[in-house]
């Protein structure tokens, strides 16, 4: 495989690829308490054409409302340090979310993270701040709505 260009990657590299692909990890980013719409899995996990199924009522209610109150999004940070799990995310002076996973991206040399963000702060390109080690680090939402 090495002759074909394969290489050994570290756990941190796989974690960065997972975060950059917006793939949530069970136990870190998602649990049985999350709705499919919160974790950007509507296309993969929900049928709006199928007949009755277990859990259809809350799914249909959210579809009728038009949105959930929070959504899992990717963040690209402008500088180190890598934020800890649970780090607060801010828009202006308002806390709008929390980091669920983070790692230093080997591609950019900068931190990337997954975070649950309140509706209104989830659009790709939105500029936010993440509190990491007591300092605010500029961050941009990627692959949000």
C-alpha positions as a Markdown table, in Angstrom:
| # | Residue | x | y | z |
|---|---|---|---|---|
| 1 | Unk | 0.0 | 0.0 | 0.0 |
| 2 | Unk | 2.9 | 2.4 | 0.7 |
| 3 | Unk | 4.0 | 2.0 | -2.9 |
| 4 | Unk | 0.6 | 3.3 | -3.9 |
| 5 | Unk | 1.0 | 6.4 | -1.7 |
| 6 | Unk | -0.7 | 5.3 | 1.6 |
| 7 | Unk | 0.9 | 6.5 | 4.8 |
| 8 | Unk | 0.4 | 6.0 | 8.5 |
| 9 | Unk | -1.7 | 8.6 | 10.1 |
| 10 | Unk | -1.9 | 9.5 | 13.8 |
| 11 | Unk | -5.1 | 9.5 | 15.9 |
| 12 | Unk | -5.0 | 13.3 | 15.8 |
| 13 | Unk | -4.9 | 13.2 | 12.0 |
| 14 | Unk | -8.0 | 11.0 | 11.9 |
| 15 | Unk | -9.7 | 13.2 | 14.5 |
| 16 | Unk | -9.0 | 16.3 | 12.3 |
| 17 | Unk | -10.3 | 14.6 | 9.2 |
| 18 | Unk | -13.5 | 13.6 | 11.1 |
| 19 | Unk | -14.1 | 17.1 | 12.4 |
| 20 | Unk | -13.3 | 18.7 | 9.0 |
| 21 | Unk | -15.8 | 16.3 | 7.4 |
| 22 | Unk | -18.4 | 17.3 | 10.1 |
| 23 | Unk | -18.8 | 13.6 | 11.2 |
| 24 | Unk | -20.1 | 13.5 | 14.8 |
| 25 | Unk | -18.7 | 10.9 | 17.2 |
| 26 | Unk | -21.1 | 9.1 | 19.5 |
| 27 | Unk | -20.4 | 9.9 | 23.1 |
| 28 | Unk | -18.5 | 13.1 | 22.2 |
| 29 | Unk | -20.7 | 15.0 | 19.8 |
| 30 | Unk | -24.0 | 13.1 | 19.8 |
| 31 | Unk | -26.0 | 10.9 | 22.2 |
| 32 | Unk | -29.5 | 9.5 | 22.3 |
| 33 | Unk | -30.6 | 12.9 | 23.5 |
| 34 | Unk | -29.9 | 14.6 | 20.1 |
| 35 | Unk | -32.3 | 15.0 | 17.3 |
| 36 | Unk | -31.2 | 14.1 | 13.7 |
| 37 | Unk | -31.8 | 17.7 | 12.7 |
| 38 | Unk | -29.4 | 19.0 | 15.4 |
| 39 | Unk | -26.5 | 16.9 | 14.1 |
| 40 | Unk | -26.9 | 17.8 | 10.4 |
| 41 | Unk | -28.2 | 14.3 | 9.5 |
| 42 | Unk | -31.6 | 15.2 | 8.0 |
| 43 | Unk | -30.8 | 13.8 | 4.5 |
| 44 | Unk | -29.1 | 10.7 | 5.8 |
| 45 | Unk | -31.5 | 9.8 | 8.7 |
| 46 | Unk | -35.0 | 11.1 | 8.0 |
| 47 | Unk | -37.7 | 10.2 | 5.5 |
| 48 | Unk | -40.5 | 12.7 | 5.1 |
| 49 | Unk | -42.3 | 10.4 | 2.7 |
| 50 | Unk | -42.4 | 7.2 | 4.7 |
| 51 | Unk | -45.6 | 6.2 | 6.6 |
| 52 | Unk | -45.8 | 6.1 | 10.4 |
| 53 | Unk | -42.6 | 5.3 | 12.3 |
| 54 | Unk | -41.3 | 5.5 | 15.9 |
| 55 | Unk | -40.2 | 9.1 | 16.6 |
| 56 | Unk | -42.0 | 10.6 | 13.6 |
| 57 | Unk | -44.0 | 13.1 | 15.7 |
| 58 | Unk | -41.1 | 15.2 | 17.0 |
| 59 | Unk | -39.4 | 15.0 | 13.6 |
| 60 | Unk | -42.6 | 16.2 | 11.9 |
| 61 | Unk | -43.0 | 19.0 | 14.5 |
| 62 | Unk | -39.5 | 20.3 | 13.9 |
| 63 | Unk | -40.0 | 20.1 | 10.2 |
| 64 | Unk | -43.2 | 22.2 | 10.5 |
| 65 | Unk | -41.4 | 24.7 | 12.8 |
| 66 | Unk | -38.6 | 25.0 | 10.3 |
| 67 | Unk | -35.6 | 24.6 | 12.6 |
| 68 | Unk | -34.1 | 23.3 | 15.7 |
| 69 | Unk | -32.8 | 25.6 | 18.4 |
| 70 | Unk | -29.2 | 24.5 | 18.0 |
| 71 | Unk | -27.1 | 22.7 | 15.4 |
| 72 | Unk | -23.7 | 20.9 | 15.3 |
| 73 | Unk | -21.3 | 22.9 | 13.2 |
| 74 | Unk | -17.7 | 23.0 | 12.3 |
| 75 | Unk | -15.4 | 25.8 | 13.5 |
| 76 | Unk | -12.0 | 26.9 | 12.1 |
| 77 | Unk | -10.0 | 28.8 | 14.6 |
| 78 | Unk | -7.6 | 31.6 | 13.7 |
| 79 | Unk | -4.9 | 30.7 | 16.2 |
| 80 | Unk | -3.9 | 28.2 | 19.0 |
| 81 | Unk | -4.6 | 27.1 | 21.7 |
| 82 | Unk | -6.9 | 24.2 | 20.8 |
| 83 | Unk | -10.1 | 24.8 | 22.8 |
| 84 | Unk | -11.1 | 22.2 | 25.4 |
| 85 | Unk | -14.3 | 20.2 | 25.2 |
| 86 | Unk | -17.0 | 22.4 | 26.8 |
| 87 | Unk | -15.3 | 25.7 | 25.8 |
| 88 | Unk | -17.8 | 28.5 | 25.3 |
| 89 | Unk | -18.5 | 30.0 | 21.9 |
| 90 | Unk | -19.6 | 33.6 | 21.6 |
| 91 | Unk | -21.2 | 36.0 | 19.1 |
| 92 | Unk | -20.5 | 39.4 | 20.4 |
| 93 | Unk | -21.1 | 39.2 | 24.2 |
| 94 | Unk | -23.7 | 36.4 | 23.9 |
| 95 | Unk | -22.7 | 32.8 | 24.5 |
| 96 | Unk | -24.1 | 30.9 | 21.5 |
| 97 | Unk | -22.6 | 27.4 | 21.9 |
| 98 | Unk | -20.1 | 24.9 | 23.3 |
| 99 | Unk | -17.3 | 22.9 | 21.8 |
| 100 | Unk | -17.8 | 19.1 | 21.7 |
| 101 | Unk | -14.6 | 18.0 | 19.9 |
| 102 | Unk | -11.4 | 19.8 | 18.9 |
| 103 | Unk | -7.9 | 19.1 | 17.6 |
| 104 | Unk | -5.0 | 20.8 | 15.8 |
| 105 | Unk | -5.4 | 20.3 | 12.1 |
| 106 | Unk | -2.2 | 19.0 | 10.5 |
| 107 | Unk | -3.3 | 20.5 | 7.2 |
| 108 | Unk | -3.6 | 24.1 | 8.4 |
| 109 | Unk | -1.6 | 24.0 | 11.6 |
| 110 | Unk | -4.7 | 25.6 | 13.3 |
| 111 | Unk | -7.4 | 24.2 | 15.5 |
| 112 | Unk | -10.7 | 22.9 | 14.2 |
| 113 | Unk | -13.7 | 22.0 | 16.3 |
| 114 | Unk | -17.2 | 20.8 | 16.3 |
| 115 | Unk | -19.7 | 22.8 | 18.5 |
| 116 | Unk | -23.4 | 23.0 | 19.1 |
| 117 | Unk | -24.4 | 26.6 | 18.1 |
| 118 | Unk | -27.7 | 28.4 | 18.6 |
| 119 | Unk | -29.8 | 29.0 | 15.5 |
| 120 | Unk | -28.8 | 32.3 | 14.0 |
| 121 | Unk | -25.1 | 31.6 | 14.4 |
| 122 | Unk | -24.9 | 28.4 | 12.3 |
| 123 | Unk | -24.4 | 29.9 | 8.8 |
| 124 | Unk | -21.1 | 29.1 | 7.0 |
| 125 | Unk | -18.8 | 32.1 | 7.2 |
| 126 | Unk | -20.3 | 33.4 | 10.5 |
| 127 | Unk | -17.5 | 34.9 | 12.6 |
| 128 | Unk | -17.5 | 33.9 | 16.3 |
| 129 | Unk | -15.1 | 33.7 | 19.2 |
| 130 | Unk | -14.1 | 30.6 | 21.2 |
| 131 | Unk | -12.8 | 31.0 | 24.8 |
| 132 | Unk | -9.7 | 28.8 | 24.9 |
| 133 | Unk | -7.4 | 28.8 | 28.0 |
| 134 | Unk | -8.9 | 32.0 | 29.2 |
| 135 | Unk | -8.4 | 33.9 | 25.9 |
| 136 | Unk | -10.9 | 34.6 | 23.1 |
| 137 | Unk | -9.8 | 33.1 | 19.7 |
| 138 | Unk | -11.5 | 34.2 | 16.5 |
| 139 | Unk | -13.4 | 31.3 | 14.7 |
| 140 | Unk | -15.4 | 30.9 | 11.5 |
| 141 | Unk | -18.3 | 28.5 | 11.0 |
| 142 | Unk | -17.8 | 26.0 | 8.2 |
| 143 | Unk | -20.3 | 23.6 | 6.7 |
| 144 | Unk | -23.1 | 25.1 | 8.8 |
| 145 | Unk | -26.4 | 25.8 | 7.2 |
